[in-house]
């Protein structure tokens, strides 16, 4: 996911260095010429494959996608509704299911909010200031992506577990982190930390500090500069990061599984409940919850596409 | 407002961007900071604006210490090289920004702000663009909007970083004249940075020539062009012919042969002779200080430009001279050159 984000932004970055769009000066005539040039180039493009080969390649891609992406998605919904709509909604209305949905929403809300703040601060520090250890910090931000989620969960067990570093102290003060909501939130925050920062760093680096300097020289305070200049410039990138962060926070399984303790009705998030129900042969209930997560994925996909389009628009060069 | 800069030192790592710079700017002046890239001119401008801080030294604006105030409190209008217009705001909102962020106690009401912005857009003759976004403007329009935005806060001084740097030649020329007449109209003390000598000489009342973090010369355009203080200024401003010479006493030698010119007080030893292209008199062979063969002549407008190969001990040196067209020169002709006006600067190594 993060790789995608990086690639997308770097291509737009390249575009920024293209000659400025001198709308009022550019006459329509040269544009037409360009368009004509393009169409002849397409006709004579040496890389254009003959029809049958093109067909085979496209068919392969479509088949692959159908088998590995569309089919599972269809199966999820088919299984969820296999005993009818009534059974589907009854499964979702189970207290355990409701508790899992509530917990998932709570954990997502907490971790997305905190990562929003952390992400903006980290991206701000990296893109607007020069300091030693900057590359190290960038690498560190990526750490949660390169570590297996199970390890991420284990880290918190090692820290806060009964045998962990802070375990005895926490027990003495009757503070519950592991096998409770705080532990789940911590693990989720750790795993989803990079999304917002990763979405913002290339964007903010590309935008530089000139607009902020201009705002300050016009008499704006630090806060005014942030809310009136910086934030509007990064808002689409920020929403993009938040969206991906949210999708991962709600869908996270590995890290949460390690710290959750699987207490029914208390520390089971939706992905955990899906597994438990499945293992107990409650297929309709299991797939009903799974269908919610699948819908989240579909909504995320649509919003992501819209946001990417907006991001592209805001990054259209405005000069130099 | 008058600006006074004293003993400014600014280092980036081990690189001295500004090395003990002193500068006084009088009220109402239009001053150019001219120099090659890396000469420290932009750094000096940013320090005056409060966007950079000197390692040591003083900056006073209108007699009061500016270094105790941040950029947002200095009331300095700054026009950035790439304009730095707020891309998500319309032209109108860009210009209004400085008025909208004022502390509530002194902030004007909406009607006053609107009237002021309109006035400024009229001043830069772009009233009709007020609902456009920066990305919909041409370079020259952006430049003028950036200027209007900087003027909105009624700046005590106006600083412009390479104001015409990113524009094409024709727009550049127009904007230059426009900036001059605007300055005549509003009379705010202004400093602009440029690496383009023509721009500096044409627009500014006074020119500050900088190189390697030091000020080489301060003077009117005429002074820096006609009486360059250093070898650098002579070489940087206007086209010069530069020849290596030896000075001993009042005698000047090129390649061991005496030149029939006076040293004018240049120190004995290795030196460089600077002559403007149009300050070389051309006479028949043997009549002047330097003999050479014309290799090529191009005539355009009122002058003819000739490439002359001066023969010396180590092969020939080719120089370009400008001559009036009263006597047509021919390729292959042997001529003698005599500097009419020249400067000799000791070589510093």
XYZ file of C-alpha atoms in Angstrom:
669
model
C 0.000 0.000 0.000
C 2.675 2.446 1.002
C 4.689 1.616 -2.062
C 1.701 2.549 -4.157
C 1.310 5.841 -2.402
C 4.972 6.634 -2.920
C 4.860 5.810 -6.596
C 1.718 7.773 -7.218
C 3.141 10.874 -5.634
C 6.493 10.628 -7.310
C 4.937 10.605 -10.751
C 2.945 13.706 -9.924
C 6.160 15.181 -8.608
C 7.758 14.659 -11.976
C 4.839 16.351 -13.589
C 5.423 19.426 -11.464
C 8.655 20.141 -13.290
C 6.967 20.185 -16.628
C 6.757 23.633 -18.221
C 4.312 25.864 -16.443
C 0.778 26.064 -17.681
C 0.635 29.538 -19.061
C -3.076 29.426 -19.640
C -3.544 32.971 -20.782
C -0.504 32.945 -23.035
C -0.715 29.487 -24.543
C -2.538 29.742 -27.835
C -4.841 26.897 -28.815
C -2.931 26.235 -32.016
C 0.123 24.473 -30.516
C -2.211 22.326 -28.412
C -3.881 21.012 -31.514
C -0.503 20.218 -32.939
C 0.409 18.249 -29.862
C -2.832 16.322 -30.049
C -2.246 15.483 -33.678
C 1.336 14.468 -32.913
C 0.068 12.101 -30.275
C -2.427 10.341 -32.461
C 0.105 9.689 -35.207
C 2.530 8.433 -32.558
C -0.118 6.026 -31.292
C -0.701 4.682 -34.769
C 2.952 4.075 -35.379
C 3.796 3.028 -31.816
C 6.252 0.159 -32.251
C 5.203 -1.323 -28.912
C 1.610 -1.834 -29.989
C 1.109 -5.613 -30.056
C -0.967 -7.384 -32.694
C -4.628 -8.006 -31.816
C -4.554 -11.678 -30.731
C -1.646 -11.173 -28.341
C -3.352 -8.169 -26.807
C -6.487 -10.242 -26.344
C -4.609 -13.072 -24.626
C -2.839 -10.715 -22.239
C -6.022 -8.905 -21.284
C -7.898 -12.194 -20.875
C -5.163 -13.522 -18.598
C -5.311 -10.463 -16.389
C -9.084 -10.536 -16.179
C -9.171 -14.270 -15.388
C -6.543 -13.903 -12.700
C -8.396 -11.008 -11.074
C -11.720 -12.859 -11.215
C -10.338 -15.998 -9.614
C -8.301 -14.350 -6.908
C -10.261 -11.179 -6.112
C -13.829 -11.178 -7.366
C -14.618 -14.830 -6.649
C -13.658 -14.708 -2.939
C -15.648 -11.506 -2.560
C -18.706 -13.139 -4.104
C -18.253 -16.205 -1.904
C -18.182 -14.026 1.214
C -21.532 -12.453 0.377
C -23.055 -15.712 -0.917
C -22.167 -17.547 2.291
C -23.387 -14.686 4.448
C -26.807 -14.763 2.798
C -26.946 -18.559 2.304
C -29.619 -18.942 4.984
C -31.542 -15.876 3.961
C -31.603 -12.198 4.864
C -33.203 -12.877 8.236
C -30.378 -15.140 9.390
C -27.861 -12.583 8.156
C -29.291 -9.738 10.249
C -29.913 -12.029 13.202
C -26.214 -12.938 13.163
C -25.242 -9.265 13.139
C -27.636 -8.516 16.008
C -25.981 -11.060 18.306
C -24.570 -9.301 21.396
C -21.116 -10.737 20.646
C -21.239 -9.385 17.121
C -22.429 -5.989 18.290
C -19.676 -5.861 20.908
C -17.083 -6.710 18.276
C -18.385 -4.007 15.923
C -18.383 -1.453 18.734
C -14.862 -2.383 19.820
C -13.571 -2.228 16.252
C -15.071 1.216 15.750
C -13.662 2.440 19.053
C -10.162 1.123 18.360
C -10.225 2.531 14.840
C -11.393 5.922 16.102
C -8.661 6.098 18.725
C -5.820 4.873 16.549
C -6.790 6.921 13.482
C -7.071 10.105 15.558
C -3.725 9.592 17.236
C -2.007 8.578 13.999
C -3.466 11.617 12.309
C -1.719 13.842 14.833
C 1.501 11.792 14.872
C 1.532 11.542 11.093
C 1.119 15.278 10.532
C 3.786 16.083 13.116
C 6.251 13.542 11.708
C 5.649 14.603 8.114
C 5.973 18.253 9.132
C 9.281 17.626 10.899
C 10.689 15.628 8.004
C 9.598 17.841 5.161
C 10.036 21.334 6.583
C 13.188 21.064 8.697
C 16.763 19.946 8.211
C 18.242 17.925 11.050
C 20.664 15.070 11.586
C 19.127 11.627 11.745
C 16.353 12.562 9.336
C 16.871 9.562 7.053
C 16.926 7.338 10.118
C 13.587 8.764 11.201
C 12.095 8.111 7.757
C 13.291 4.504 7.933
C 11.862 4.175 11.422
C 8.444 5.342 10.238
C 8.420 2.438 7.787
C 9.308 -0.118 10.451
C 5.713 -1.244 11.175
C 5.331 -2.114 7.482
C 8.398 -4.310 7.426
C 7.712 -6.171 10.677
C 5.281 -9.065 10.779
C 2.114 -7.978 12.648
C 2.502 -10.935 15.020
C 5.880 -9.580 16.101
C 4.327 -6.127 16.545
C 1.807 -7.709 18.919
C 4.463 -9.694 20.722
C 6.419 -6.506 21.409
C 3.524 -5.300 23.553
C 3.258 -8.664 25.319
C 6.956 -8.405 26.131
C 6.494 -4.888 27.438
C 3.211 -5.119 29.314
C 2.678 -8.875 29.865
C 2.793 -10.435 33.329
C 6.405 -11.455 32.665
C 7.164 -8.255 30.739
C 9.177 -5.185 31.728
C 6.268 -3.137 33.031
C 4.026 -6.101 33.878
C 4.608 -6.279 37.649
C 4.267 -2.523 38.083
C 1.033 -2.457 36.060
C -0.380 -5.338 38.082
C 0.544 -3.610 41.315
C -1.374 -0.519 40.207
C -4.258 -2.549 38.775
C -3.838 -1.144 35.270
C -4.960 -3.424 32.459
C -3.271 -2.971 29.125
C -2.829 -6.448 27.753
C -5.999 -8.466 27.052
C -7.926 -5.202 27.283
C -8.850 -2.275 25.038
C -5.648 -0.226 25.628
C -3.472 -3.104 24.398
C -5.570 -3.573 21.271
C -5.450 0.162 20.586
C -1.666 0.288 21.119
C -1.037 -2.641 18.772
C -3.311 -1.086 16.142
C -1.638 2.308 16.459
C 1.765 0.691 15.990
C 0.724 -1.250 12.921
C -1.053 1.666 11.242
C 1.397 4.407 12.133
C 3.029 4.771 8.677
C -0.098 5.443 6.621
C -0.691 9.123 7.346
C 3.004 10.043 7.525
C 3.736 8.160 4.296
C 0.915 9.879 2.451
C 2.019 13.328 3.603
C 5.836 13.294 3.420
C 6.232 13.296 -0.386
C 3.398 15.793 -0.747
C 4.806 18.208 1.811
C 8.346 17.826 0.534
C 7.181 18.681 -2.941
C 5.302 21.728 -1.735
C 8.305 23.053 0.145
C 8.192 25.878 2.649
C 7.695 28.888 0.420
C 3.978 29.299 0.979
C 4.519 29.070 4.734
C 7.265 31.675 4.532
C 5.001 33.905 2.492
C 2.240 33.553 5.099
C 4.626 34.432 7.919
C 6.032 37.436 6.097
C 2.445 38.622 5.652
C 2.066 38.627 9.417
C 0.420 35.246 10.045
C 1.142 33.433 13.299
C 2.303 29.824 13.387
C -1.196 28.487 13.979
C -2.739 30.716 11.317
C -0.079 29.526 8.881
C -0.857 25.894 9.648
C -4.634 26.140 9.450
C -4.883 28.606 6.568
C -1.991 27.515 4.347
C -0.460 24.156 5.246
C -3.608 22.204 6.069
C -5.610 23.216 2.971
C -2.641 22.239 0.831
C -2.353 18.768 2.309
C -6.006 18.009 3.017
C -6.546 15.470 0.206
C -3.316 13.666 1.006
C -4.266 13.685 4.649
C -7.702 12.194 3.939
C -6.062 9.585 1.744
C -3.719 8.561 4.568
C -6.562 8.542 7.079
C -8.664 6.347 4.816
C -5.952 3.718 4.389
C -5.089 3.940 8.071
C -8.735 3.351 8.965
C -9.074 0.372 6.624
C -6.049 -1.266 8.154
C -7.054 -0.395 11.726
C -10.435 -2.073 11.293
C -9.033 -5.057 9.441
C -5.914 -5.732 11.518
C -5.747 -9.342 12.685
C -2.236 -10.506 13.599
C -1.061 -7.916 16.083
C -4.481 -7.582 17.698
C -4.850 -11.352 17.961
C -1.668 -11.547 20.038
C -2.659 -8.858 22.552
C -6.418 -9.365 22.647
C -6.769 -12.499 24.779
C -9.965 -13.362 22.853
C -12.358 -12.599 25.708
C -15.779 -13.059 24.161
C -17.917 -9.972 24.063
C -15.048 -7.904 25.452
C -11.790 -8.003 23.513
C -12.779 -9.509 20.203
C -12.607 -7.184 17.217
C -14.444 -8.021 14.025
C -11.577 -9.886 12.304
C -11.000 -11.944 15.463
C -14.680 -12.768 15.767
C -14.786 -13.912 12.138
C -12.110 -16.503 12.905
C -13.700 -17.661 16.160
C -17.155 -18.085 14.605
C -15.671 -19.897 11.631
C -13.797 -22.303 13.877
C -17.092 -23.013 15.648
C -18.780 -23.888 12.338
C -21.105 -20.845 12.558
C -20.539 -20.048 8.900
C -23.424 -17.635 8.365
C -22.480 -15.538 11.395
C -18.810 -15.658 10.451
C -19.420 -14.564 6.876
C -21.957 -11.958 7.960
C -19.236 -10.180 9.953
C -16.784 -10.792 7.128
C -19.218 -9.187 4.702
C -19.110 -6.004 6.775
C -15.339 -5.926 6.463
C -15.628 -6.625 2.747
C -18.010 -3.716 2.386
C -15.571 -1.515 4.242
C -12.957 -2.561 1.714
C -15.217 -1.705 -1.220
C -16.144 1.680 0.204
C -12.483 2.369 0.924
C -11.630 1.528 -2.657
C -14.210 3.924 -4.062
C -13.257 6.779 -1.755
C -9.584 6.113 -2.455
C -10.147 6.476 -6.181
C -11.999 9.750 -5.658
C -9.273 11.057 -3.350
C -6.533 10.083 -5.768
C -8.247 12.116 -8.433
C -8.505 15.125 -6.118
C -4.854 14.702 -5.143
C -3.842 14.767 -8.778
C -5.812 17.962 -9.253
C -4.310 19.773 -6.295
C -0.853 18.814 -7.407
C -1.197 20.399 -10.802
C 1.767 22.778 -10.875
C 0.919 26.319 -9.974
C 4.053 27.879 -11.218
C 7.742 28.027 -11.593
C 12.116 53.413 5.788
C 15.887 53.333 5.979
C 17.634 50.010 6.438
C 21.010 49.526 8.037
C 22.911 46.269 8.013
C 26.123 45.990 10.048
C 28.840 43.293 10.146
C 26.512 40.517 9.090
C 28.087 37.064 9.113
C 26.139 33.999 8.042
C 27.605 30.547 7.599
C 26.018 27.391 6.238
C 28.308 24.729 7.647
C 31.786 25.866 6.671
C 30.533 27.922 3.729
C 30.426 31.650 4.471
C 27.317 32.905 2.703
C 27.836 36.403 4.085
C 31.205 37.576 5.300
C 31.011 40.805 7.293
C 28.556 42.697 5.166
C 27.685 46.359 5.786
C 24.962 48.117 3.882
C 22.939 51.298 4.285
C 19.782 51.821 2.300
C 18.206 55.263 2.331
C 14.485 55.877 2.638
C 12.669 55.523 -0.681
C 15.554 53.942 -2.547
C 15.208 51.232 -5.173
C 18.304 49.145 -4.667
C 19.576 46.119 -6.584
C 21.668 43.350 -5.045
C 23.594 42.020 -8.015
C 25.880 39.026 -8.079
C 26.427 35.526 -9.411
C 24.686 32.605 -7.719
C 26.269 31.805 -4.385
C 27.282 35.414 -3.791
C 25.019 35.689 -0.743
C 22.551 38.208 -2.154
C 19.425 36.154 -1.471
C 20.676 35.253 2.010
C 21.109 38.950 2.774
C 17.580 39.656 1.573
C 16.151 36.830 3.675
C 17.991 38.076 6.742
C 16.511 41.554 6.292
C 13.057 39.945 5.961
C 13.537 37.769 9.033
C 13.297 34.486 7.118
C 16.930 33.713 8.016
C 19.005 34.727 11.009
C 22.596 35.966 10.873
C 25.276 34.297 13.011
C 26.354 37.767 14.097
C 25.798 41.378 13.150
C 22.962 43.883 13.282
C 19.949 44.718 11.175
C 18.054 47.942 11.817
C 14.907 49.028 10.031
C 14.040 52.671 10.523
C 16.594 52.903 13.299
C 15.192 50.096 15.428
C 16.743 46.686 15.906
C 14.952 44.236 13.617
C 16.593 41.093 14.981
C 14.432 41.104 18.100
C 11.381 40.589 15.872
C 10.319 37.611 13.813
C 9.407 37.845 10.154
C 5.701 38.139 10.946
C 6.281 41.250 13.072
C 8.609 43.137 10.772
C 5.974 44.357 8.341
C 8.229 43.624 5.416
C 6.746 42.841 2.033
C 8.522 39.885 0.447
C 8.056 38.748 -3.133
C 9.400 35.241 -3.664
C 11.264 34.081 -6.719
C 8.577 31.543 -7.554
C 5.855 33.837 -6.165
C 4.688 31.332 -3.509
C 1.062 32.247 -4.105
C -1.382 30.247 -1.993
C -2.527 27.688 -4.530
C -5.838 26.896 -2.864
C -6.947 30.531 -2.674
C -8.292 32.801 -5.360
C -6.314 35.822 -6.438
C -8.597 37.952 -4.277
C -8.029 35.824 -1.173
C -4.285 35.743 -1.816
C -4.132 39.516 -1.743
C -6.497 39.691 1.234
C -4.473 37.184 3.286
C -2.234 39.695 5.031
C -5.274 41.736 6.065
C -7.266 38.730 7.292
C -4.550 37.391 9.593
C -4.083 40.659 11.442
C -4.748 40.537 15.204
C -8.418 41.082 15.894
C -7.778 44.412 17.598
C -6.481 46.081 14.441
C -8.190 43.938 11.799
C -10.281 45.910 9.342
C -13.913 45.022 8.680
C -14.827 42.991 5.603
C -15.917 45.993 3.524
C -12.630 47.814 4.139
C -10.627 44.685 3.289
C -12.585 44.256 0.053
C -12.038 47.862 -0.921
C -8.320 47.645 -0.163
C -7.864 44.448 -2.176
C -9.725 45.978 -5.087
C -7.496 49.029 -4.909
C -4.363 46.837 -4.985
C -5.635 44.724 -7.864
C -6.325 47.951 -9.734
C -2.802 49.099 -8.965
C -1.327 45.980 -10.585
C -3.970 46.205 -13.329
C -5.347 42.709 -12.700
C -8.738 43.447 -11.170
C -10.410 41.195 -13.739
C -8.551 38.139 -12.424
C -9.741 38.301 -8.830
C -11.731 35.042 -8.927
C -9.064 32.985 -10.665
C -6.704 30.558 -8.978
C -2.916 30.970 -9.238
C -2.620 27.924 -11.520
C -4.790 29.731 -14.069
C -2.451 32.724 -14.345
C 0.553 33.382 -16.553
C 3.960 33.943 -14.992
C 3.796 37.708 -15.340
C 0.335 37.836 -13.786
C 1.457 35.699 -10.859
C 4.349 38.026 -10.326
C 2.094 41.070 -10.130
C -0.352 39.304 -7.799
C 2.550 38.353 -5.533
C 3.520 42.019 -5.478
C -0.038 43.149 -4.717
C -0.213 40.618 -1.883
C 3.034 41.918 -0.403
C 1.813 45.511 -0.667
C -1.467 44.732 1.081
C 0.131 44.846 4.524
C 1.444 48.364 3.823
C 5.008 47.153 4.188
C 7.664 49.433 5.588
C 10.075 47.982 3.057
C 9.615 45.820 -0.005
C 12.009 42.949 -0.774
C 11.960 41.091 -4.078
C 13.928 37.895 -4.707
C 14.825 37.523 -8.396
C 11.511 39.154 -9.296
C 11.822 38.553 -13.018
C 13.931 35.407 -12.903
C 11.266 32.931 -13.989
C 9.771 35.011 -16.790
C 10.469 35.037 -20.486
C 12.463 37.871 -22.008
C 9.615 39.977 -23.336
C 7.477 39.887 -20.172
C 10.615 40.584 -18.191
C 11.290 43.780 -20.051
C 7.732 45.031 -19.573
C 7.678 44.191 -15.889
C 10.969 45.984 -15.335
C 9.597 49.269 -16.588
C 6.393 48.631 -14.721
C 8.243 48.042 -11.428
C 10.179 51.278 -11.945
C 7.058 53.317 -12.488
C 5.283 51.564 -9.600
C 8.167 52.500 -7.327
C 7.924 56.100 -8.483
C 4.269 55.983 -7.553
C 4.390 54.399 -4.098
C 7.965 55.203 -3.049
C 8.417 52.381 -0.587
C 12.068 51.513 0.122
C 12.733 48.482 -2.070
C 15.542 45.989 -2.503
C 15.574 43.433 -5.265
C 17.982 40.595 -5.892
C 19.116 39.755 -9.403
C 21.913 38.000 -11.227
C 21.091 39.915 -14.391
C 23.266 43.015 -14.694
C 21.081 44.604 -17.325
C 18.107 44.336 -14.997
C 20.033 45.878 -12.104
C 21.439 48.736 -14.185
C 18.120 49.499 -15.812
C 15.820 49.412 -12.790
C 17.764 50.392 -9.666
C 18.813 53.778 -8.303
C 21.832 52.133 -6.758
C 23.478 48.802 -7.382
C 25.262 46.651 -4.800
C 27.610 44.203 -6.501
C 28.297 41.105 -4.430
C 30.624 38.160 -4.802
C 31.458 35.293 -2.446
C 29.596 36.773 0.497
C 31.196 40.192 0.259
C 30.131 43.512 -1.191
C 32.465 44.427 -4.030
C 31.035 47.825 -4.863
C 28.077 50.054 -4.146
C 27.189 52.795 -6.588
C 24.805 54.187 -9.136
C 24.463 52.136 -12.330
C 26.745 54.634 -14.059
C 29.410 54.379 -11.361
C 29.609 50.601 -11.289
C 29.686 50.438 -15.071
C 32.171 53.232 -15.753
C 34.311 53.002 -12.643
C 34.366 49.407 -11.483
C 36.130 49.212 -8.126
C 37.494 45.716 -8.501
C 38.498 43.213 -11.167
C 35.392 41.202 -10.303
C 33.037 44.112 -10.919
C 34.763 44.985 -14.171
C 34.426 41.420 -15.366
C 30.885 40.899 -14.118
C 29.272 44.091 -15.352
C 29.420 44.778 -19.053
C 31.576 42.897 -21.534
C 35.291 43.247 -20.932
C 38.473 42.264 -22.708
C 40.850 40.855 -20.111
C 44.576 40.514 -20.807
C 47.281 39.318 -18.427
C 50.009 41.982 -18.060
C 53.082 42.721 -15.981
C 53.424 46.019 -14.159
C 56.749 47.445 -13.092
C 56.710 51.018 -11.915
C 54.566 52.853 -14.418
C 55.388 50.530 -17.327
C 52.916 47.879 -18.441
C 54.051 44.867 -20.475
C 52.059 42.263 -22.323
C 54.027 39.119 -23.113
C 57.237 41.026 -22.440
C 56.457 43.769 -24.969
C 55.826 47.202 -23.519
C 52.350 48.607 -23.978
C 52.119 52.278 -24.502
C 49.841 52.871 -21.514
C 50.342 54.072 -17.941
C 49.895 51.802 -14.931
C 47.824 54.437 -13.080
C 49.141 53.370 -9.732
C 48.614 49.608 -10.075
C 51.044 47.659 -7.875
C 54.092 46.126 -9.537
C 53.826 42.468 -10.481
C 51.306 40.342 -12.299
C 48.102 42.174 -13.155
C 45.124 42.120 -15.442
C 44.259 44.743 -18.008
C 40.509 45.337 -18.429
C 39.196 47.166 -21.478
C 35.601 47.513 -22.610
C 35.011 46.157 -26.102
C 34.093 49.563 -27.428
C 37.052 51.270 -25.766
C 39.634 49.812 -28.155
C 40.731 52.257 -30.873
C 41.588 50.579 -34.160
C 44.424 51.975 -36.260
C 46.751 50.872 -39.056
C 49.314 48.192 -38.188
C 52.119 49.409 -35.929
C 50.334 52.531 -34.753
C 49.088 51.254 -31.378
C 49.926 49.027 -28.456
C 48.611 45.685 -29.697
C 48.948 44.275 -33.194
C 46.698 41.538 -34.432
C 44.972 40.000 -37.429
C 41.232 40.305 -37.894
C 39.758 36.848 -38.210
C 36.134 37.540 -38.574
C 33.805 40.551 -38.767
C 30.093 40.661 -38.050
C 28.175 43.849 -38.647
C 24.847 44.619 -37.077
C 23.100 47.835 -36.131
C 25.448 50.697 -35.467
C 28.525 48.568 -34.746
C 30.760 45.936 -36.226
C 32.146 43.240 -33.973
C 35.567 41.914 -34.924
C 37.486 38.921 -33.662
C 41.142 39.884 -33.484
C 43.925 37.361 -32.963
C 46.736 38.965 -30.970
C 49.950 37.072 -31.536
C 51.956 36.399 -28.428
C 54.724 34.150 -27.161
C 52.328 31.365 -26.296
C 50.215 31.311 -29.425
C 47.581 33.885 -30.225
C 44.883 35.255 -27.969
C 41.555 35.980 -29.613
C 39.608 38.986 -28.382
C 36.351 40.546 -29.531
C 36.101 44.275 -30.063
C 33.278 46.581 -31.080
C 33.996 49.332 -33.573
C 31.793 51.973 -35.156
C 30.942 51.364 -38.794
C 32.658 54.463 -40.154
C 35.532 52.330 -41.432
C 34.579 48.850 -42.663
C 37.009 46.220 -41.360
C 38.056 43.258 -43.478
C 38.857 39.738 -42.380
C 42.574 39.113 -42.727
C 43.497 42.753 -42.217
C 46.343 43.470 -39.780
C 45.370 46.225 -37.350
C 46.743 47.866 -34.259
C 44.655 48.307 -31.126
C 45.052 51.019 -28.532
C 42.984 51.052 -25.328
C 41.254 54.399 -24.950
C 39.952 53.728 -21.454
C 41.155 50.858 -19.344
C 41.697 49.645 -15.789
C 44.561 47.618 -14.391
C 43.980 45.416 -11.341
C 46.743 43.478 -9.597
C 46.174 39.722 -9.844
C 45.178 38.267 -6.506
C 46.112 34.666 -5.979
